[in-house]
GROMACS .gro file of C-alpha atoms in nm:
model
  453
    1MET     CA    1  -2.121  -1.613  -3.381
    2PRO     CA    2  -1.788  -1.661  -3.200
    3ASP     CA    3  -1.789  -1.525  -2.847
    4THR     CA    4  -1.530  -1.250  -2.787
    5ALA     CA    5  -1.430  -1.088  -2.458
    6VAL     CA    6  -1.230  -0.806  -2.304
    7MET     CA    7  -0.995  -0.860  -2.012
    8TRP     CA    8  -0.978  -0.523  -1.840
    9PHE     CA    9  -0.665  -0.520  -1.623
   10ARG     CA   10  -0.655  -0.289  -1.321
   11ARG     CA   11  -0.481  -0.402  -1.000
   12ASP     CA   12  -0.403  -0.747  -1.139
   13LEU     CA   13  -0.106  -0.692  -1.370
   14ARG     CA   14  -0.008  -1.057  -1.410
   15LEU     CA   15  -0.092  -1.369  -1.611
   16ALA     CA   16  -0.062  -1.642  -1.343
   17ASP     CA   17  -0.321  -1.693  -1.069
   18ASN     CA   18  -0.561  -1.455  -1.241
   19PRO     CA   19  -0.909  -1.614  -1.245
   20ALA     CA   20  -1.063  -1.324  -1.436
   21LEU     CA   21  -0.810  -1.368  -1.715
   22LEU     CA   22  -0.884  -1.742  -1.734
   23GLU     CA   23  -1.254  -1.666  -1.767
   24ALA     CA   24  -1.185  -1.415  -2.043
   25CYS     CA   25  -0.960  -1.657  -2.232
   26ALA     CA   26  -1.244  -1.909  -2.247
   27ALA     CA   27  -1.408  -1.693  -2.517
   28ASP     CA   28  -1.373  -1.886  -2.843
   29GLY     CA   29  -1.368  -1.573  -3.054
   30GLY     CA   30  -1.069  -1.420  -2.875
   31VAL     CA   31  -0.986  -1.188  -2.589
   32LEU     CA   32  -0.866  -0.828  -2.585
   33PRO     CA   33  -0.615  -0.748  -2.305
   34LEU     CA   34  -0.696  -0.388  -2.210
   35PHE     CA   35  -0.574  -0.127  -1.967
   36VAL     CA   36  -0.738   0.213  -1.931
   37LEU     CA   37  -0.536   0.512  -1.813
   38ASP     CA   38  -0.796   0.674  -1.593
   39PRO     CA   39  -0.737   1.049  -1.535
   40ALA     CA   40  -0.915   1.022  -1.200
   41LEU     CA   41  -0.639   0.787  -1.079
   42TRP     CA   42  -0.340   0.900  -1.283
   43GLY     CA   43  -0.387   1.266  -1.199
   44PRO     CA   44  -0.359   1.246  -0.817
   45ALA     CA   45  -0.086   0.979  -0.821
   46GLY     CA   46   0.263   1.093  -0.732
   47PRO     CA   47   0.581   1.028  -0.930
   48SER     CA   48   0.653   0.691  -0.770
   49ARG     CA   49   0.317   0.531  -0.845
   50ARG     CA   50   0.300   0.674  -1.196
   51ALA     CA   51   0.648   0.556  -1.290
   52TYR     CA   52   0.605   0.215  -1.130
   53LEU     CA   53   0.269   0.160  -1.301
   54SER     CA   54   0.424   0.252  -1.635
   55ARG     CA   55   0.699  -0.006  -1.585
   56SER     CA   56   0.457  -0.272  -1.464
   57LEU     CA   57   0.240  -0.223  -1.772
   58SER     CA   58   0.547  -0.259  -1.993
   59ALA     CA   59   0.632  -0.584  -1.814
   60LEU     CA   60   0.276  -0.713  -1.860
   61ASP     CA   61   0.290  -0.630  -2.230
   62ALA     CA   62   0.621  -0.815  -2.261
   63SER     CA   63   0.469  -1.120  -2.092
   64LEU     CA   64   0.173  -1.113  -2.330
   65GLN     CA   65   0.402  -1.084  -2.630
   66LYS     CA   66   0.576  -1.406  -2.528
   67ILE     CA   67   0.247  -1.590  -2.580
   68GLY     CA   68   0.136  -1.402  -2.889
   69GLY     CA   69  -0.063  -1.115  -2.742
   70ARG     CA   70  -0.027  -0.742  -2.682
   71LEU     CA   71  -0.166  -0.509  -2.418
   72SER     CA   72  -0.394  -0.247  -2.570
   73VAL     CA   73  -0.407   0.081  -2.378
   74ALA     CA   74  -0.684   0.341  -2.388
   75GLN     CA   75  -0.697   0.673  -2.208
   76GLY     CA   76  -0.999   0.854  -2.071
   77ARG     CA   77  -1.313   0.793  -1.869
   78PRO     CA   78  -1.344   0.416  -1.817
   79ALA     CA   79  -1.718   0.400  -1.888
   80GLU     CA   80  -1.651   0.544  -2.233
   81GLN     CA   81  -1.321   0.373  -2.313
   82VAL     CA   82  -1.416   0.020  -2.204
   83LEU     CA   83  -1.742   0.041  -2.400
   84ARG     CA   84  -1.558   0.169  -2.708
   85ALA     CA   85  -1.302  -0.111  -2.688
   86ALA     CA   86  -1.567  -0.378  -2.637
   87ARG     CA   87  -1.763  -0.256  -2.937
   88GLU     CA   88  -1.453  -0.245  -3.157
   89VAL     CA   89  -1.378  -0.614  -3.102
   90GLY     CA   90  -1.742  -0.720  -3.083
   91ALA     CA   91  -1.716  -0.839  -2.722
   92THR     CA   92  -2.020  -0.966  -2.535
   93ARG     CA   93  -1.845  -0.972  -2.198
   94VAL     CA   94  -1.588  -0.760  -2.014
   95HIS     CA   95  -1.401  -0.952  -1.746
   96VAL     CA   96  -1.250  -0.790  -1.436
   97ALA     CA   97  -1.130  -0.871  -1.088
   98ALA     CA   98  -1.373  -0.697  -0.853
   99ASP     CA   99  -1.256  -0.365  -0.708
  100PHE     CA  100  -1.372  -0.291  -0.352
  101GLY     CA  101  -1.212   0.052  -0.309
  102PRO     CA  102  -1.442   0.355  -0.278
  103TYR     CA  103  -1.362   0.497  -0.622
  104GLY     CA  104  -1.316   0.163  -0.797
  105HIS     CA  105  -1.651   0.034  -0.673
  106ARG     CA  106  -1.834   0.343  -0.801
  107ARG     CA  107  -1.643   0.339  -1.130
  108ASP     CA  108  -1.735  -0.023  -1.196
  109LEU     CA  109  -2.103   0.047  -1.136
  110ASP     CA  110  -2.084   0.327  -1.396
  111VAL     CA  111  -1.904   0.100  -1.643
  112GLU     CA  112  -2.150  -0.182  -1.580
  113LYS     CA  113  -2.442   0.049  -1.654
  114ALA     CA  114  -2.287   0.178  -1.977
  115LEU     CA  115  -2.207  -0.176  -2.094
  116ALA     CA  116  -2.552  -0.310  -2.005
  117GLU     CA  117  -2.717  -0.042  -2.217
  118ALA     CA  118  -2.516  -0.181  -2.510
  119GLY     CA  119  -2.602  -0.542  -2.428
  120ILE     CA  120  -2.255  -0.622  -2.290
  121GLU     CA  121  -2.201  -0.794  -1.955
  122LEU     CA  122  -1.945  -0.693  -1.692
  123VAL     CA  123  -1.822  -1.015  -1.530
  124ARG     CA  124  -1.643  -0.995  -1.193
  125THR     CA  125  -1.421  -1.291  -1.102
  126GLY     CA  126  -1.194  -1.284  -0.800
  127SER     CA  127  -1.041  -0.979  -0.635
  128PRO     CA  128  -0.701  -0.850  -0.521
  129TYR     CA  129  -0.755  -1.035  -0.192
  130ALA     CA  130  -0.751  -1.394  -0.070
  131VAL     CA  131  -1.092  -1.330   0.088
  132ALA     CA  132  -1.294  -1.055  -0.077
  133PRO     CA  133  -1.400  -0.762   0.144
  134GLY     CA  134  -1.748  -0.811   0.283
  135ARG     CA  135  -1.723  -1.190   0.271
  136VAL     CA  136  -1.668  -1.257   0.641
  137ARG     CA  137  -1.902  -1.119   0.906
  138ASN     CA  138  -1.935  -1.144   1.282
  139GLY     CA  139  -2.210  -1.333   1.462
  140SER     CA  140  -2.448  -1.039   1.417
  141GLY     CA  141  -2.388  -1.023   1.045
  142GLU     CA  142  -2.189  -0.701   1.077
  143PRO     CA  143  -1.839  -0.622   0.950
  144TYR     CA  144  -1.559  -0.688   1.194
  145LYS     CA  145  -1.417  -0.385   1.372
  146VAL     CA  146  -1.130  -0.558   1.552
  147TYR     CA  147  -0.844  -0.738   1.383
  148THR     CA  148  -0.808  -1.053   1.596
  149PRO     CA  149  -1.161  -1.192   1.552
  150PHE     CA  150  -1.147  -1.091   1.186
  151SER     CA  151  -0.823  -1.280   1.135
  152ARG     CA  152  -0.973  -1.594   1.289
  153ALA     CA  153  -1.283  -1.576   1.069
  154TRP     CA  154  -1.065  -1.495   0.766
  155ALA     CA  155  -0.849  -1.803   0.824
  156GLU     CA  156  -1.153  -2.024   0.888
  157HIS     CA  157  -1.316  -1.901   0.567
  158GLY     CA  158  -1.009  -1.995   0.367
  159TRP     CA  159  -0.937  -1.932   0.001
  160ARG     CA  160  -0.909  -2.119  -0.324
  161ALA     CA  161  -0.584  -2.261  -0.453
  162PRO     CA  162  -0.386  -2.055  -0.707
  163VAL     CA  163  -0.463  -2.112  -1.074
  164ASP     CA  164  -0.223  -2.136  -1.365
  165ALA     CA  165  -0.173  -1.879  -1.637
  166PRO     CA  166  -0.387  -1.941  -1.948
  167ALA     CA  167  -0.243  -2.218  -2.160
  168ARG     CA  168  -0.382  -2.082  -2.484
  169ALA     CA  169  -0.594  -1.799  -2.614
  170THR     CA  170  -0.676  -1.608  -2.930
  171TRP     CA  171  -0.550  -1.258  -2.863
  172LEU     CA  172  -0.712  -0.945  -3.002
  173SER     CA  173  -0.591  -0.585  -3.009
  174LEU     CA  174  -0.730  -0.239  -3.072
  175ALA     CA  175  -0.661  -0.069  -3.402
  176GLU     CA  176  -0.508   0.221  -3.208
  177SER     CA  177  -0.345   0.193  -2.866
  178VAL     CA  178  -0.208   0.492  -2.678
  179ASP     CA  179   0.146   0.496  -2.548
  180VAL     CA  180   0.180   0.467  -2.172
  181PRO     CA  181   0.349   0.783  -2.040
  182GLN     CA  182   0.703   0.737  -1.914
  183PRO     CA  183   0.720   0.985  -1.625
  184GLU     CA  184   1.055   1.139  -1.544
  185LEU     CA  185   1.148   1.069  -1.185
  186PRO     CA  186   1.262   1.345  -0.950
  187GLU     CA  187   1.636   1.356  -0.901
  188GLY     CA  188   1.753   1.097  -0.651
  189LEU     CA  189   1.444   0.873  -0.675
  190GLU     CA  190   1.512   0.516  -0.788
  191LEU     CA  191   1.235   0.257  -0.796
  192PRO     CA  192   1.260  -0.122  -0.779
  193ALA     CA  193   1.216  -0.337  -1.088
  194ALA     CA  194   0.854  -0.406  -1.179
  195GLY     CA  195   0.654  -0.694  -1.321
  196GLU     CA  196   0.519  -1.039  -1.250
  197ASP     CA  197   0.846  -1.221  -1.316
  198VAL     CA  198   1.031  -0.993  -1.074
  199ALA     CA  199   0.762  -1.038  -0.810
  200ARG     CA  200   0.768  -1.416  -0.827
  201ARG     CA  201   1.149  -1.438  -0.821
  202GLN     CA  202   1.167  -1.198  -0.527
  203TRP     CA  203   0.904  -1.387  -0.331
  204ARG     CA  204   1.067  -1.724  -0.395
  205ALA     CA  205   1.406  -1.590  -0.287
  206TYR     CA  206   1.256  -1.451   0.034
  207VAL     CA  207   1.071  -1.771   0.119
  208ASP     CA  208   1.391  -1.968   0.067
  209GLY     CA  209   1.624  -1.728   0.245
  210GLY     CA  210   1.458  -1.460   0.461
  211LEU     CA  211   1.127  -1.592   0.588
  212GLU     CA  212   1.277  -1.787   0.876
  213GLY     CA  213   1.402  -1.469   1.045
  214TYR     CA  214   1.095  -1.253   0.977
  215GLU     CA  215   0.944  -1.294   1.325
  216HIS     CA  216   1.260  -1.181   1.500
  217ASP     CA  217   1.397  -0.917   1.262
  218ARG     CA  218   1.097  -0.759   1.089
  219ASN     CA  219   1.114  -0.441   1.302
  220ARG     CA  220   1.479  -0.371   1.224
  221PRO     CA  221   1.514  -0.116   0.941
  222ASP     CA  222   1.891  -0.156   0.955
  223LEU     CA  223   1.857  -0.519   0.840
  224ASP     CA  224   1.739  -0.646   0.502
  225ALA     CA  225   1.484  -0.864   0.681
  226THR     CA  226   1.152  -0.789   0.511
  227SER     CA  227   1.023  -0.916   0.176
  228ARG     CA  228   0.942  -0.577   0.019
  229MET     CA  229   0.650  -0.745  -0.157
  230SER     CA  230   0.407  -0.461  -0.079
  231VAL     CA  231   0.456  -0.290  -0.415
  232HIS     CA  232   0.399  -0.616  -0.603
  233LEU     CA  233   0.080  -0.679  -0.405
  234LYS     CA  234  -0.035  -0.322  -0.463
  235TRP     CA  235  -0.026  -0.365  -0.842
  236GLY     CA  236  -0.132  -0.729  -0.845
  237GLU     CA  237   0.193  -0.857  -0.992
  238ILE     CA  238   0.144  -1.144  -0.749
  239HIS     CA  239  -0.174  -1.253  -0.573
  240PRO     CA  240  -0.179  -1.298  -0.193
  241ARG     CA  241  -0.332  -1.639  -0.251
  242THR     CA  242  -0.011  -1.745  -0.426
  243MET     CA  243   0.191  -1.630  -0.127
  244LEU     CA  244  -0.041  -1.797   0.124
  245ALA     CA  245  -0.010  -2.125  -0.064
  246ASP     CA  246   0.368  -2.106  -0.024
  247LEU     CA  247   0.342  -2.012   0.343
  248ARG     CA  248   0.124  -2.316   0.406
  249ASP     CA  249   0.430  -2.534   0.349
  250HIS     CA  250   0.626  -2.356   0.626
  251SER     CA  251   0.565  -2.392   0.999
  252SER     CA  252   0.824  -2.143   1.124
  253LYS     CA  253   0.730  -1.849   1.343
  254GLY     CA  254   0.834  -1.626   1.056
  255ALA     CA  255   0.576  -1.784   0.825
  256VAL     CA  256   0.303  -1.755   1.088
  257THR     CA  257   0.382  -1.388   1.147
  258TYR     CA  258   0.398  -1.312   0.776
  259ARG     CA  259   0.055  -1.466   0.728
  260ARG     CA  260  -0.078  -1.241   1.005
  261GLU     CA  261   0.059  -0.940   0.818
  262LEU     CA  262  -0.127  -1.047   0.503
  263ALA     CA  263  -0.441  -1.073   0.716
  264TRP     CA  264  -0.390  -0.711   0.833
  265ARG     CA  265  -0.387  -0.603   0.468
  266GLU     CA  266  -0.715  -0.785   0.408
  267PHE     CA  267  -0.867  -0.651   0.731
  268TYR     CA  268  -0.800  -0.291   0.632
  269ALA     CA  269  -0.954  -0.354   0.289
  270ASP     CA  270  -1.261  -0.500   0.460
  271VAL     CA  271  -1.291  -0.200   0.692
  272LEU     CA  272  -1.260   0.047   0.406
  273PHE     CA  273  -1.524  -0.140   0.207
  274ALA     CA  274  -1.762  -0.121   0.503
  275ARG     CA  275  -1.674   0.243   0.577
  276PRO     CA  276  -1.561   0.409   0.252
  277ASP     CA  277  -1.578   0.747   0.425
  278SER     CA  278  -1.282   0.641   0.642
  279ALA     CA  279  -1.048   0.703   0.349
  280ARG     CA  280  -1.069   1.072   0.439
  281GLN     CA  281  -1.265   1.096   0.764
  282TYR     CA  282  -1.203   0.972   1.118
  283LEU     CA  283  -1.326   0.620   1.181
  284ARG     CA  284  -1.365   0.719   1.547
  285SER     CA  285  -1.518   1.063   1.514
  286GLU     CA  286  -1.440   1.181   1.869
  287LEU     CA  287  -1.079   1.251   1.772
  288ALA     CA  288  -1.195   1.488   1.501
  289ARG     CA  289  -1.274   1.729   1.787
  290MET     CA  290  -0.911   1.749   1.894
  291PRO     CA  291  -0.739   2.082   1.830
  292TYR     CA  292  -0.471   2.036   1.563
  293ALA     CA  293  -0.196   2.258   1.430
  294GLU     CA  294  -0.228   2.421   1.092
  295PRO     CA  295  -0.002   2.246   0.840
  296GLY     CA  296   0.283   2.472   0.741
  297ASP     CA  297   0.661   2.484   0.756
  298GLN     CA  298   0.680   2.201   1.008
  299LEU     CA  299   0.481   1.969   0.780
  300THR     CA  300   0.714   2.059   0.493
  301ALA     CA  301   1.023   1.991   0.703
  302TRP     CA  302   0.880   1.658   0.815
  303CYS     CA  303   0.798   1.554   0.459
  304GLU     CA  304   1.149   1.648   0.342
  305GLY     CA  305   1.327   1.474   0.632
  306ARG     CA  306   1.455   1.788   0.807
  307THR     CA  307   1.315   1.748   1.159
  308GLY     CA  308   1.640   1.703   1.352
  309PHE     CA  309   1.527   1.359   1.470
  310PRO     CA  310   1.750   1.111   1.286
  311ILE     CA  311   1.518   0.808   1.261
  312VAL     CA  312   1.235   1.031   1.135
  313ASP     CA  313   1.454   1.202   0.879
  314ALA     CA  314   1.601   0.871   0.763
  315GLY     CA  315   1.254   0.727   0.702
  316MET     CA  316   1.126   1.026   0.509
  317ARG     CA  317   1.439   1.040   0.295
  318GLN     CA  318   1.424   0.666   0.229
  319MET     CA  319   1.069   0.711   0.099
  320ARG     CA  320   1.164   1.000  -0.128
  321ALA     CA  321   1.467   0.812  -0.261
  322SER     CA  322   1.315   0.466  -0.313
  323GLY     CA  323   0.936   0.492  -0.310
  324TRP     CA  324   0.929   0.268  -0.001
  325MET     CA  325   0.973   0.294   0.373
  326HIS     CA  326   1.023   0.025   0.636
  327ASN     CA  327   0.697  -0.045   0.821
  328ARG     CA  328   0.834   0.018   1.172
  329VAL     CA  329   0.967   0.352   1.056
  330ARG     CA  330   0.631   0.437   0.898
  331MET     CA  331   0.479   0.411   1.244
  332ILE     CA  332   0.753   0.622   1.401
  333VAL     CA  333   0.731   0.907   1.149
  334ALA     CA  334   0.350   0.901   1.162
  335SER     CA  335   0.348   0.926   1.539
  336PHE     CA  336   0.593   1.215   1.522
  337LEU     CA  337   0.374   1.414   1.283
  338VAL     CA  338   0.047   1.356   1.468
  339LYS     CA  339   0.166   1.365   1.829
  340ASP     CA  340   0.482   1.576   1.828
  341LEU     CA  341   0.381   1.826   1.561
  342HIS     CA  342   0.003   1.792   1.624
  343VAL     CA  343  -0.078   1.781   1.253
  344GLU     CA  344  -0.385   1.582   1.144
  345TRP     CA  345  -0.317   1.236   1.006
  346GLN     CA  346  -0.470   1.313   0.666
  347HIS     CA  347  -0.181   1.544   0.577
  348GLY     CA  348   0.074   1.274   0.649
  349ALA     CA  349  -0.129   1.011   0.465
  350ARG     CA  350  -0.138   1.239   0.160
  351CYS     CA  351   0.241   1.280   0.167
  352PHE     CA  352   0.283   0.903   0.186
  353MET     CA  353   0.048   0.844  -0.107
  354HIS     CA  354   0.245   1.097  -0.312
  355TRP     CA  355   0.582   0.926  -0.263
  356LEU     CA  356   0.512   0.558  -0.202
  357ALA     CA  357   0.517   0.324  -0.500
  358ASP     CA  358   0.320   0.077  -0.286
  359GLY     CA  359   0.067   0.341  -0.182
  360ASP     CA  360  -0.248   0.140  -0.111
  361LEU     CA  361  -0.547   0.343   0.003
  362ALA     CA  362  -0.684   0.096   0.260
  363SER     CA  363  -0.351   0.004   0.419
  364ASN     CA  364  -0.215   0.359   0.412
  365GLN     CA  365  -0.517   0.543   0.549
  366HIS     CA  366  -0.594   0.290   0.818
  367GLY     CA  367  -0.230   0.255   0.914
  368TRP     CA  368  -0.232   0.629   0.976
  369GLN     CA  369  -0.560   0.613   1.168
  370TRP     CA  370  -0.416   0.335   1.386
  371VAL     CA  371  -0.123   0.557   1.484
  372ALA     CA  372  -0.352   0.859   1.533
  373GLY     CA  373  -0.574   0.659   1.769
  374SER     CA  374  -0.881   0.704   1.553
  375GLY     CA  375  -0.891   0.376   1.362
  376THR     CA  376  -0.959   0.009   1.424
  377ASP     CA  377  -0.759  -0.159   1.702
  378PRO     CA  378  -0.615   0.187   1.763
  379ALA     CA  379  -0.293   0.240   1.947
  380PRO     CA  380  -0.405   0.421   2.264
  381TYR     CA  381  -0.355   0.791   2.208
  382PHE     CA  382  -0.129   0.809   2.509
  383ARG     CA  383   0.108   0.560   2.339
  384ILE     CA  384   0.341   0.817   2.188
  385PHE     CA  385   0.658   0.693   2.025
  386ASN     CA  386   0.975   0.860   2.144
  387PRO     CA  387   1.160   0.889   1.812
  388THR     CA  388   1.503   0.884   1.976
  389THR     CA  389   1.452   0.571   2.184
  390GLN     CA  390   1.275   0.404   1.890
  391GLY     CA  391   1.584   0.471   1.681
  392GLU     CA  392   1.813   0.334   1.948
  393LYS     CA  393   1.602   0.019   1.986
  394PHE     CA  394   1.546  -0.071   1.622
  395ASP     CA  395   1.859   0.080   1.463
  396PRO     CA  396   2.103   0.013   1.747
  397ASP     CA  397   2.430   0.091   1.569
  398GLY     CA  398   2.279   0.365   1.351
  399SER     CA  399   2.350   0.202   1.014
  400TYR     CA  400   1.999   0.280   0.884
  401VAL     CA  401   2.028   0.645   0.981
  402ARG     CA  402   2.377   0.676   0.833
  403ARG     CA  403   2.260   0.527   0.504
  404TRP     CA  404   1.981   0.780   0.450
  405VAL     CA  405   2.111   1.086   0.637
  406PRO     CA  406   2.459   1.149   0.498
  407GLU     CA  407   2.519   1.442   0.733
  408LEU     CA  408   2.537   1.189   1.018
  409ARG     CA  409   2.760   0.927   0.857
  410ASP     CA  410   3.065   1.019   1.064
  411LEU     CA  411   2.888   0.995   1.401
  412ASP     CA  412   2.946   0.690   1.620
  413ALA     CA  413   2.670   0.470   1.761
  414LYS     CA  414   2.661   0.677   2.083
  415HIS     CA  415   2.573   0.999   1.904
  416VAL     CA  416   2.404   0.901   1.576
  417HIS     CA  417   2.060   0.913   1.740
  418HIS     CA  418   2.163   1.213   1.956
  419PRO     CA  419   2.346   1.439   1.711
  420ALA     CA  420   2.275   1.746   1.924
  421ASP     CA  421   2.485   1.585   2.200
  422ALA     CA  422   2.784   1.518   1.975
  423PRO     CA  423   3.102   1.711   2.052
  424GLY     CA  424   3.052   2.047   1.887
  425GLY     CA  425   2.680   1.989   1.836
  426PRO     CA  426   2.501   1.855   1.527
  427PRO     CA  427   2.719   1.809   1.217
  428GLU     CA  428   2.718   2.096   0.971
  429GLY     CA  429   2.407   2.095   0.759
  430TYR     CA  430   2.194   1.888   0.995
  431PRO     CA  431   1.919   2.074   1.181
  432ALA     CA  432   1.871   2.086   1.555
  433PRO     CA  433   1.558   1.905   1.682
  434MET     CA  434   1.259   2.108   1.572
  435VAL     CA  435   1.063   2.035   1.892
  436ASP     CA  436   1.118   1.913   2.245
  437HIS     CA  437   0.966   1.564   2.249
  438LYS     CA  438   0.892   1.562   2.621
  439ALA     CA  439   0.705   1.893   2.601
  440GLU     CA  440   0.514   1.792   2.289
  441ARG     CA  441   0.414   1.461   2.443
  442ALA     CA  442   0.258   1.649   2.732
  443GLU     CA  443   0.087   1.884   2.486
  444ALA     CA  444  -0.051   1.591   2.287
  445LEU     CA  445  -0.198   1.434   2.599
  446ALA     CA  446  -0.354   1.766   2.703
  447ARG     CA  447  -0.516   1.800   2.361
  448TYR     CA  448  -0.645   1.445   2.389
  449GLU     CA  449  -0.805   1.519   2.726
  450HIS     CA  450  -0.963   1.829   2.577
  451ALA     CA  451  -1.115   1.622   2.295
  452ARG     CA  452  -1.247   1.362   2.539
  453GLY     CA  453  -1.404   1.635   2.749
   0.00000   0.00000   0.00000
């Protein structure tokens, strides 16, 4: 009997450099490209991730059509839908890239059990990472808890070269495929173009034109100096191994720094795999004892960009308008919520995951824990960003603030980060600072000492 297979796409929405897809295409009886709309993931996702996923799936389907295939889509509990699809096409194997997230890992075990009971094998090949979580260990055989030694071991371990897209395959499809929802975006929210072709063009353009200045300019939100590849990595429209192969050919400081940033992404995935509870709980439990403020009107104002601190408001409005926020500004707004407003990091992380199209559980949660002082390589709790001086340093002429906070567009560089000091006070419609940073810094440090005691 001819051997047939299912390729179950998840966070690998591409054809090139997809080892699991190559394995599936080796089936001589044909392969079914499948995506399952999982209510457990679709339900909690915000408008940005839902809409971007919908567009990325459309792009994947278009790519498959160019080579004679179609993406079949099912909706429901994966253990039921994957089994149903495999039975319909007579598949003996279901191919996936391994998922190391807390939910994805559990889900795959459930699917594997359901398939095994029907005599069907779940085959894991590759992962969304250059080095799969859990692969590198310290000298004691334990997961790394600090980035620098992890990054050295990660680089020494190395990774395989990228692989080509399948040259040929016999494509199968389900008799009935559900339509992918096309979510309506909130007013004012515009997302970037999605898909593998977009990701590869964008990356190539950055390598050729922007990479050289990454080391020097990456912290400047007023400059178009970063690659904005995070959303394409999130959905697997490009594999980090592809990017690392391109970086290998560049010896600039920008290339070296960019590679370190990719290693941070892999480090956080490794930490989350070792400590899945850290998606919601404190990695360093002592800071859970700190007294925090109840989330309320101040959390709402922060999330809507109405704090009276220009760089904070610009970042939050950029996120709500584009599904993305500059990484330096992510740190500034996170510090403001946790250490100026004294709100627990989980509330901010939840707001980010609602609005970010690149919302990645490991990077998001552990980025927040780093700022809160409770994660790996934590910023010392007493390192409290002053949002005004941060704005002055990284947005020196205020062009980033003016772009995202229209109320401040007429202020000069002297006052754009100090609107309360402008002649006549803040422009009409812009709020006064909601807190006194100096006082709240002292309060944050007092709370920290209380938790330590």
